[in-house]
Short mmCIF file of C-alpha atoms in Angstrom, two decimals:
data_model
loop_
_atom_site.label_atom_id
_atom_site.label_comp_id
_atom_site.label_asym_id
_atom_site.label_seq_id
_atom_site.Cartn_x
_atom_site.Cartn_y
_atom_site.Cartn_z
CA MET A 85 173.06 95.98 141.29
CA THR A 86 172.04 99.24 142.94
CA PRO A 87 172.64 102.33 140.78
CA PRO A 88 175.08 104.90 142.17
CA ASP A 89 173.74 107.70 144.27
CA THR A 90 172.98 110.75 142.14
CA GLY A 91 171.37 112.88 144.84
CA ARG A 92 167.94 112.58 143.25
CA GLU A 93 165.18 110.04 143.41
CA ALA A 94 163.34 108.88 140.33
CA PRO A 95 159.63 109.71 140.40
CA ARG A 96 157.37 106.81 141.29
CA PRO A 97 153.63 106.45 140.98
CA GLY A 98 151.59 107.20 144.07
CA ARG A 99 149.14 109.65 145.53
CA PHE A 100 151.46 111.64 147.80
CA HIS A 101 154.57 113.10 146.21
CA TRP A 102 155.15 116.21 148.29
CA HIS A 103 158.39 114.97 149.84
CA ARG A 104 159.72 114.06 146.36
CA LYS A 105 158.66 117.29 144.72
CA HIS A 106 160.10 119.37 147.56
CA PRO A 107 163.04 117.37 148.98
CA LEU A 108 164.74 120.33 150.68
CA ALA A 109 161.59 121.32 152.55
CA ALA A 110 161.04 117.70 153.56
CA ASP A 111 164.61 117.47 154.91
CA VAL A 112 164.20 120.69 156.84
CA ALA A 113 161.01 119.31 158.40
CA VAL A 114 162.84 116.09 159.35
CA ALA A 115 165.70 118.10 160.90
CA VAL A 116 163.26 120.18 162.97
CA CYS A 117 161.46 117.04 164.19
CA VAL A 118 164.75 115.37 165.18
CA LEU A 119 165.94 118.53 166.98
CA THR A 120 162.65 118.68 168.88
CA ALA A 121 163.01 115.03 169.91
CA ILE A 122 166.61 115.62 171.06
CA MET A 123 165.69 118.65 173.14
CA PHE A 124 162.75 116.86 174.67
CA GLY A 125 164.96 113.88 175.50
CA ALA A 126 167.47 116.22 177.16
CA VAL A 127 164.93 117.51 179.71
CA VAL A 128 163.39 114.15 180.62
CA ASP A 129 164.64 112.14 183.58
CA ARG A 130 164.70 108.49 182.48
CA HIS A 131 166.13 107.02 185.74
CA GLY A 132 163.99 108.41 188.54
CA PRO A 133 161.41 106.43 190.52
CA HIS A 134 158.60 108.13 188.64
CA SER A 135 160.25 108.17 185.22
CA PRO A 136 159.83 109.63 182.79
CA ARG A 137 159.56 113.15 184.23
CA LEU A 138 160.94 116.59 183.41
CA ILE A 139 164.20 117.42 185.17
CA GLY A 140 163.27 121.10 185.35
CA HIS A 141 166.26 122.74 183.62
CA PRO A 142 167.22 123.09 179.94
CA PRO A 143 170.24 121.30 178.43
CA SER A 144 173.65 122.95 178.57
CA PRO A 145 174.67 125.36 175.77
CA VAL A 146 177.23 122.85 174.49
CA VAL A 147 174.64 120.11 174.20
CA ALA A 148 172.19 122.48 172.52
CA ALA A 149 174.87 123.63 170.06
CA LEU A 150 175.83 120.05 169.22
CA ALA A 151 172.19 119.11 168.67
CA VAL A 152 171.56 122.13 166.45
CA LEU A 153 174.66 121.42 164.34
CA ALA A 154 173.81 117.73 163.99
CA CYS A 155 170.24 118.46 162.95
CA ALA A 156 171.36 121.22 160.57
CA ALA A 157 173.57 118.68 158.80
CA LEU A 158 170.50 116.52 158.18
CA VAL A 159 169.23 119.12 155.69
CA LEU A 160 171.92 117.85 153.28
CA ARG A 161 171.42 114.15 153.97
CA ARG A 162 170.10 113.36 150.44
CA ARG A 163 172.91 115.17 148.63
CA ALA A 164 175.84 113.87 150.70
CA PRO A 165 174.70 110.97 152.91
CA ARG A 166 178.23 109.81 153.79
CA THR A 167 179.39 113.28 154.76
CA VAL A 168 176.27 113.92 156.82
CA LEU A 169 176.71 110.59 158.64
CA ALA A 170 180.35 111.43 159.39
CA VAL A 171 179.41 114.89 160.74
CA THR A 172 176.50 113.68 162.87
CA GLY A 173 178.56 110.75 164.14
CA ALA A 174 181.44 113.05 165.10
CA LEU A 175 179.10 115.47 166.91
CA THR A 176 177.49 112.53 168.73
CA LEU A 177 180.93 111.27 169.72
CA VAL A 178 181.84 114.72 171.08
CA GLU A 179 178.63 114.78 173.10
CA LEU A 180 179.28 111.29 174.52
CA VAL A 181 182.88 112.15 175.50
CA THR A 182 182.40 115.67 176.91
CA GLU A 183 178.99 115.52 178.57
CA THR A 184 178.06 113.39 181.56
CA GLY A 185 175.12 112.87 183.85
CA GLU A 186 171.99 114.91 183.42
CA SER A 187 173.63 117.27 180.90
CA ARG A 188 173.57 114.60 178.20
CA ALA A 189 171.09 114.65 175.30
CA PRO A 190 170.29 112.00 172.67
CA VAL A 191 172.25 113.72 169.89
CA ALA A 192 172.82 110.22 168.47
CA ALA A 193 169.28 110.43 167.01
CA ALA A 194 170.67 112.63 164.22
CA ALA A 195 173.29 109.96 163.47
CA PHE A 196 170.57 107.31 163.32
CA VAL A 197 168.63 109.32 160.71
CA ALA A 198 171.81 109.88 158.70
CA LEU A 199 172.61 106.15 158.79
CA PHE A 200 169.07 105.34 157.65
CA THR A 201 169.49 107.72 154.69
CA LEU A 202 172.84 106.20 153.76
CA ALA A 203 171.42 102.67 153.89
CA ALA A 204 168.44 103.66 151.73
CA ARG A 205 170.65 105.21 149.04
CA THR A 206 173.63 102.85 148.77
CA ASP A 207 174.25 99.13 148.42
CA ARG A 208 173.89 96.52 151.12
CA SER A 209 177.59 95.84 151.67
CA THR A 210 178.30 99.54 152.23
CA THR A 211 175.36 99.73 154.63
CA TRP A 212 176.61 96.90 156.81
CA ARG A 213 180.22 98.08 156.80
CA VAL A 214 179.33 101.64 157.74
CA GLY A 215 176.64 100.46 160.17
CA ALA A 216 179.06 98.15 161.97
CA LEU A 217 181.64 100.94 162.25
CA THR A 218 179.00 103.32 163.62
CA VAL A 219 177.84 100.77 166.21
CA VAL A 220 181.39 100.11 167.39
CA VAL A 221 182.40 103.77 167.63
CA LEU A 222 179.27 105.17 169.26
CA THR A 223 178.59 102.23 171.57
CA GLY A 224 182.25 102.03 172.58
CA ALA A 225 182.37 105.75 173.39
CA ALA A 226 179.17 105.50 175.44
CA MET A 227 180.53 102.54 177.41
CA LEU A 228 183.94 104.11 178.02
CA PHE A 229 182.86 107.63 178.94
CA GLY A 230 179.43 107.02 180.44
CA THR A 231 178.74 107.28 184.19
CA GLY A 232 176.86 104.00 184.43
CA PRO A 233 178.03 100.44 183.86
CA TRP A 234 178.94 99.32 180.35
CA TYR A 235 175.70 97.37 180.04
CA ALA A 236 173.52 100.37 180.88
CA GLN A 237 170.33 100.64 178.87
CA GLU A 238 171.49 103.87 177.19
CA ASN A 239 174.52 102.05 175.76
CA LEU A 240 172.49 99.08 174.59
CA ALA A 241 169.92 101.45 173.13
CA ILE A 242 172.61 103.02 170.91
CA THR A 243 173.44 99.57 169.54
CA ALA A 244 169.78 98.71 168.98
CA TRP A 245 168.86 102.01 167.34
CA THR A 246 171.91 101.93 165.07
CA GLY A 247 171.11 98.41 163.87
CA LEU A 248 167.44 99.32 163.42
CA ALA A 249 168.33 102.38 161.32
CA ALA A 250 170.64 100.36 159.07
CA ALA A 251 168.13 97.50 158.65
CA THR A 252 165.21 99.86 157.97
CA GLY A 253 167.18 101.83 155.39
CA ASP A 254 168.27 98.63 153.64
CA ALA A 255 164.66 97.42 153.56
CA VAL A 256 163.54 100.70 152.03
CA ARG A 257 166.28 100.46 149.40
CA SER A 258 165.34 96.86 148.58
CA ARG A 259 161.66 97.72 148.20
CA ARG A 260 162.48 100.70 146.02
CA ALA A 261 164.70 98.54 143.79
CA TYR A 262 161.96 95.90 143.60
CA ILE A 263 159.35 98.45 142.53
CA ASP A 264 161.74 99.91 139.97
CA ALA A 265 162.37 96.43 138.57
CA ILE A 266 158.63 95.81 138.26
CA HIS A 267 158.15 99.09 136.41
CA GLU A 268 161.08 98.33 134.12
CA ARG A 269 159.76 94.87 133.29
CA ALA A 270 156.33 96.30 132.58
CA GLU A 271 157.76 98.94 130.25
CA ARG A 272 159.98 96.37 128.53
CA ALA A 273 157.03 94.01 128.10
CA GLU A 274 155.00 96.84 126.59
CA ARG A 275 157.81 97.69 124.16
CA THR A 276 158.19 94.02 123.28
CA ARG A 277 154.47 93.68 122.58
CA GLU A 278 154.54 96.72 120.32
CA GLU A 279 157.60 95.44 118.46
CA GLU A 280 156.05 91.99 118.07
CA ALA A 281 152.81 93.51 116.78
CA GLY A 282 154.77 95.63 114.29
CA ARG A 283 156.78 92.62 113.15
CA ARG A 284 153.65 90.54 112.63
CA VAL A 285 152.01 93.35 110.69
CA ALA A 286 155.09 93.63 108.46
CA GLU A 287 155.16 89.86 107.91
CA GLU A 288 151.47 89.77 107.08
CA ARG A 289 151.85 92.71 104.71
CA MET A 290 154.73 90.96 102.96
CA ARG A 291 152.81 87.71 102.72
CA ILE A 292 149.76 89.40 101.22
CA ALA A 293 151.95 91.34 98.79
CA ARG A 294 153.60 88.07 97.75
CA GLU A 295 150.23 86.41 97.22
CA LEU A 296 148.96 89.34 95.16
CA HIS A 297 152.08 89.34 93.04
CA ASP A 298 151.85 85.61 92.35
CA VAL A 299 148.20 85.84 91.38
CA VAL A 300 148.45 89.00 89.28
CA ALA A 301 151.73 88.18 87.52
CA HIS A 302 150.57 84.73 86.46
CA HIS A 303 147.10 85.58 85.24
CA ILE A 304 147.98 88.91 83.67
CA ALA A 305 150.78 87.23 81.72
CA LEU A 306 148.27 84.70 80.37
CA VAL A 307 145.76 87.44 79.57
CA ASN A 308 148.45 89.40 77.76
CA VAL A 309 149.49 86.41 75.66
CA GLN A 310 145.95 85.40 74.74
CA ALA A 311 144.95 88.98 73.98
CA GLY A 312 147.94 89.25 71.65
CA VAL A 313 146.93 86.03 69.91
CA ALA A 314 143.34 87.25 69.51
CA SER A 315 144.48 90.57 68.07
CA HIS A 316 146.81 88.82 65.61
CA VAL A 317 144.27 86.36 64.20
CA MET A 318 141.10 88.44 64.59
CA ASP A 319 140.71 89.09 60.84
CA THR A 320 142.09 85.87 59.35
CA ARG A 321 140.98 83.23 61.88
CA PRO A 322 138.06 84.51 63.94
CA ASP A 323 137.39 81.08 65.48
CA GLN A 324 140.87 80.97 66.98
CA ALA A 325 140.49 84.59 68.10
CA LYS A 326 137.24 83.69 69.81
CA GLN A 327 138.98 80.78 71.57
CA ALA A 328 141.79 83.06 72.71
CA LEU A 329 139.29 85.57 74.09
CA ALA A 330 137.57 82.75 75.95
CA HIS A 331 140.93 81.92 77.53
CA VAL A 332 141.33 85.60 78.45
CA ARG A 333 137.96 85.55 80.12
CA GLU A 334 138.75 82.34 82.00
CA ALA A 335 142.14 83.66 83.17
CA SER A 336 140.65 86.97 84.30
CA ARG A 337 137.86 85.16 86.15
CA SER A 338 140.41 82.96 87.88
CA ALA A 339 142.52 86.02 88.77
CA LEU A 340 139.50 87.77 90.26
CA GLY A 341 138.66 84.69 92.31
CA GLU A 342 142.14 84.40 93.77
CA LEU A 343 142.32 88.13 94.40
CA ARG A 344 139.00 87.95 96.23
CA ALA A 345 140.29 85.10 98.38
CA THR A 346 143.53 86.96 99.16
CA VAL A 347 141.91 90.29 99.91
CA GLY A 348 139.44 88.42 102.10
CA LEU A 349 142.28 88.02 104.58
CA LEU A 350 141.97 91.75 105.26
CA ARG A 351 138.30 91.55 106.21
CA GLN A 352 137.18 92.28 109.73
CA SER A 353 135.90 89.40 111.81
CA ASP A 354 132.30 90.60 111.52
CA ASP A 355 132.36 91.12 107.74
CA PRO A 356 129.79 88.94 105.93
CA SER A 357 130.44 86.35 103.26
CA ALA A 358 134.10 85.69 104.00
CA PRO A 359 135.74 83.49 101.36
CA THR A 360 135.68 79.79 102.10
CA GLU A 361 137.52 78.49 99.00
CA PRO A 362 140.67 76.56 99.97
CA ALA A 363 144.09 77.84 98.94
CA PRO A 364 145.44 76.42 95.66
CA GLY A 365 147.78 73.44 95.79
CA LEU A 366 148.94 70.37 93.90
CA GLY A 367 145.34 69.20 93.63
CA VAL A 368 144.68 71.91 91.02
CA LEU A 369 148.13 71.86 89.45
CA ASP A 370 146.71 70.31 86.28
CA GLN A 371 144.49 73.35 85.79
CA LEU A 372 147.50 75.62 86.15
CA ILE A 373 149.45 73.60 83.57
CA ASP A 374 146.48 73.61 81.18
CA GLY A 375 146.35 77.39 81.34
CA PHE A 376 149.97 77.67 80.21
CA VAL A 377 149.47 75.05 77.50
CA ARG A 378 146.53 77.00 76.10
CA ALA A 379 148.72 80.10 76.17
CA GLY A 380 151.21 78.40 73.86
CA LEU A 381 153.77 77.00 76.32
CA PRO A 382 154.15 73.22 76.12
CA VAL A 383 154.61 71.84 79.62
CA ASP A 384 155.55 68.31 80.57
CA LEU A 385 154.34 67.49 84.08
CA GLN A 386 156.07 64.69 85.94
CA ALA A 387 154.40 64.32 89.33
CA PRO A 388 152.86 61.58 91.51
CA ALA A 389 149.25 60.82 90.81
CA SER A 390 148.15 61.67 94.36
CA ALA A 391 148.87 64.75 96.42
CA GLN A 392 147.46 63.56 99.73
CA GLY A 393 149.32 64.03 103.00
CA LEU A 394 151.19 67.23 102.20
CA PRO A 395 151.20 69.98 104.83
CA ALA A 396 149.01 72.87 103.70
CA SER A 397 151.89 75.36 103.74
CA VAL A 398 154.08 73.06 101.59
CA ASP A 399 151.20 72.38 99.21
CA LEU A 400 150.59 76.10 98.62
CA THR A 401 154.29 76.91 98.35
CA VAL A 402 154.90 74.23 95.70
CA TYR A 403 151.96 75.54 93.69
CA ARG A 404 153.27 79.12 93.86
CA VAL A 405 156.81 78.06 92.93
CA VAL A 406 155.55 76.25 89.82
CA GLN A 407 153.28 79.17 88.97
CA GLU A 408 156.04 81.75 89.23
CA ALA A 409 158.63 79.62 87.43
CA LEU A 410 156.31 78.91 84.48
CA THR A 411 155.31 82.57 84.32
CA ASN A 412 158.99 83.49 84.02
CA VAL A 413 159.46 80.85 81.31
CA ARG A 414 156.53 82.27 79.35
CA LYS A 415 157.85 85.82 79.70
CA HIS A 416 161.59 85.32 79.19
CA ALA A 417 162.34 81.96 77.51
CA GLY A 418 161.29 83.09 74.04
CA ASP A 419 159.13 81.54 71.35
CA GLY A 420 159.23 77.80 70.89
CA ALA A 421 160.44 77.06 74.41
CA ARG A 422 159.25 74.00 76.26
CA ALA A 423 159.04 73.52 80.04
CA THR A 424 159.25 70.51 82.30
CA VAL A 425 157.81 70.39 85.81
CA ARG A 426 159.17 67.53 87.90
CA ILE A 427 157.98 66.83 91.46
CA VAL A 428 159.71 64.19 93.57
CA ARG A 429 158.73 63.28 97.10
CA THR A 430 160.81 61.39 99.65
CA GLU A 431 160.22 60.59 103.29
CA ALA A 432 161.89 63.83 104.42
CA ALA A 433 161.43 66.39 101.64
CA LEU A 434 159.63 67.33 98.47
CA THR A 435 161.62 68.65 95.51
CA VAL A 436 160.04 70.59 92.67
CA THR A 437 162.11 71.34 89.55
CA VAL A 438 161.04 73.56 86.65
CA LEU A 439 163.25 73.38 83.54
CA ASP A 440 163.02 75.08 80.16
CA ASP A 441 165.04 74.91 76.95
CA GLY A 442 164.54 78.51 75.89
CA ALA A 443 167.19 80.98 74.89
CA GLY A 444 166.24 83.62 77.41
CA GLY A 445 166.08 83.67 81.19
CA PRO A 446 165.00 85.81 84.11
CA PRO A 447 166.78 89.16 84.31
CA VAL A 448 169.88 88.98 86.51
CA PRO A 449 171.53 92.19 87.77
CA ARG A 450 175.18 92.61 86.90
CA GLY A 451 177.56 90.98 89.35
CA ARG A 452 175.04 88.54 90.86
CA THR A 453 174.52 84.87 90.12
CA GLY A 454 172.39 82.13 91.59
CA THR A 455 173.88 79.86 94.27
CA ASP A 456 172.63 77.08 96.49
CA GLY A 457 170.10 78.39 98.89
CA GLY A 458 170.08 81.75 97.18
CA MET A 459 168.54 83.38 94.19
CA PRO A 460 169.85 85.50 91.43
CA GLY A 461 168.52 89.01 91.40
CA GLY A 462 165.51 89.71 89.27
CA GLY A 463 161.99 90.79 89.92
CA HIS A 464 159.80 90.49 92.94
CA GLY A 465 158.59 87.07 91.83
CA LEU A 466 161.94 85.39 92.40
CA ILE A 467 162.34 87.23 95.70
CA GLY A 468 158.89 86.11 96.79
CA MET A 469 159.68 82.53 95.73
CA ARG A 470 162.82 82.54 97.85
CA GLU A 471 160.99 84.01 100.85
CA ARG A 472 158.23 81.42 100.62
CA VAL A 473 160.63 78.49 100.51
CA GLN A 474 163.00 79.82 103.19
CA ALA A 475 160.05 80.49 105.49
CA LEU A 476 159.47 76.72 105.54
CA GLY A 477 163.15 75.91 106.06
CA GLY A 478 163.75 74.93 102.42
CA THR A 479 166.30 75.92 99.79
CA VAL A 480 166.11 77.23 96.24
CA VAL A 481 168.64 76.82 93.43
CA THR A 482 168.26 78.82 90.21
CA GLY A 483 170.48 79.40 87.23
CA THR A 484 171.11 78.69 83.59
CA ARG A 485 171.48 75.10 82.36
CA PRO A 486 174.67 73.90 80.61
CA THR A 487 172.56 72.71 77.67
CA GLY A 488 170.65 75.97 77.45
CA GLY A 489 167.58 77.31 79.17
CA PHE A 490 166.93 77.99 82.83
CA GLN A 491 166.13 75.90 85.90
CA VAL A 492 164.44 76.45 89.24
CA ARG A 493 164.76 73.77 91.92
CA ALA A 494 163.12 74.13 95.32
CA THR A 495 163.48 71.62 98.15
CA LEU A 496 160.98 71.76 101.00
CA PRO A 497 161.20 69.71 104.23
CA LEU A 498 158.01 67.81 104.94
CA HIS A 499 158.49 67.17 108.65
CA PRO A 500 160.05 70.23 110.33
CA ALA A 501 158.80 68.96 113.69
CA GLY A 502 160.26 65.49 113.24
CA THR A 503 157.00 63.72 112.36
CA GLU A 504 156.62 61.09 109.68
CA GLY A 505 154.43 61.73 106.65
CA THR A 506 152.54 59.53 104.28
CA PRO A 507 154.32 58.87 100.97
CA LEU A 508 152.51 59.77 97.81
#
């Protein structure tokens, strides 16, 4: 759809912009050129045996006045193209009706320029309607009031020049609209690329923050527990204190290793010694469970003996869900609590359930409870757990158990693309 005429043209790239920076001066120059062409055409004999030749006398005052008025109207052709076309067409009609023979001048040239301007600044249907009306009126007047036969070349020339002006103006308008569309698509593509880059940066920042939280929260919780045990038994049972400090050292070393692997994602491509250690998964789940057991949390693991065939993203997500859930049990379930980790795999999905029988539970803001596919409120760990699972198209159910304690159940699809996996 062509935008409505506002009297101004949008700037376009190019080397020569004088006619766009100074439209009034450009229109005055066009009017002077058209007036010169009309006056020259008035003094040229186009029908003699040696045509074209000068007829030797200037045009009549009426013809000169009509030409000057028609060309003066062209100065306003950008601001009011319809009005200018009506004025130039009326003046041309007057010239065709009142003047005959050698006193005639091609005042219709001003109407042709006005029609070109109208076609270049309006839509195609308006161009053809107005162009057809102009052809009928001007050609009909020339045929009715002319001295020659109706098929004289001057009459046919009016038809040809009118059609040419309308077609040329429409072509200019179409090209201008095409160029504008190209520029708009380029700008939109640039904005889309910037938005996509920003979105990917935000997603990567969130993913790294989630990884850091999972690593730090888990290992720092273990370090805190073991440090408390060492401080409590330092004087009475130094051997147990030494064992607790060894666990602190092991947990801190593991935390540093995972932090190094996570922060390695931020390295530049030419940075040396990028981490090559694979991401944690069910293959090292026993080590994770052992860490909690040494920290004083009994954990019963019920999982298949093999973890082969899992997609890497599912493998890492299950590990992080278990890690976060057990960390919450250790922090909130209270002393004496026990936890159960149950992993069940089917052809279509893998379900991981973490249960505890403690008296406490993750903090839940007032007025919010856990529902299917959602999470109760709480810290960033539960939010990160939900984001991880939902990113893979899975669901999470959390909440208190009727018999006491808390549960976390995450279901992850194994074949989002419709492929078949290998059962455990």
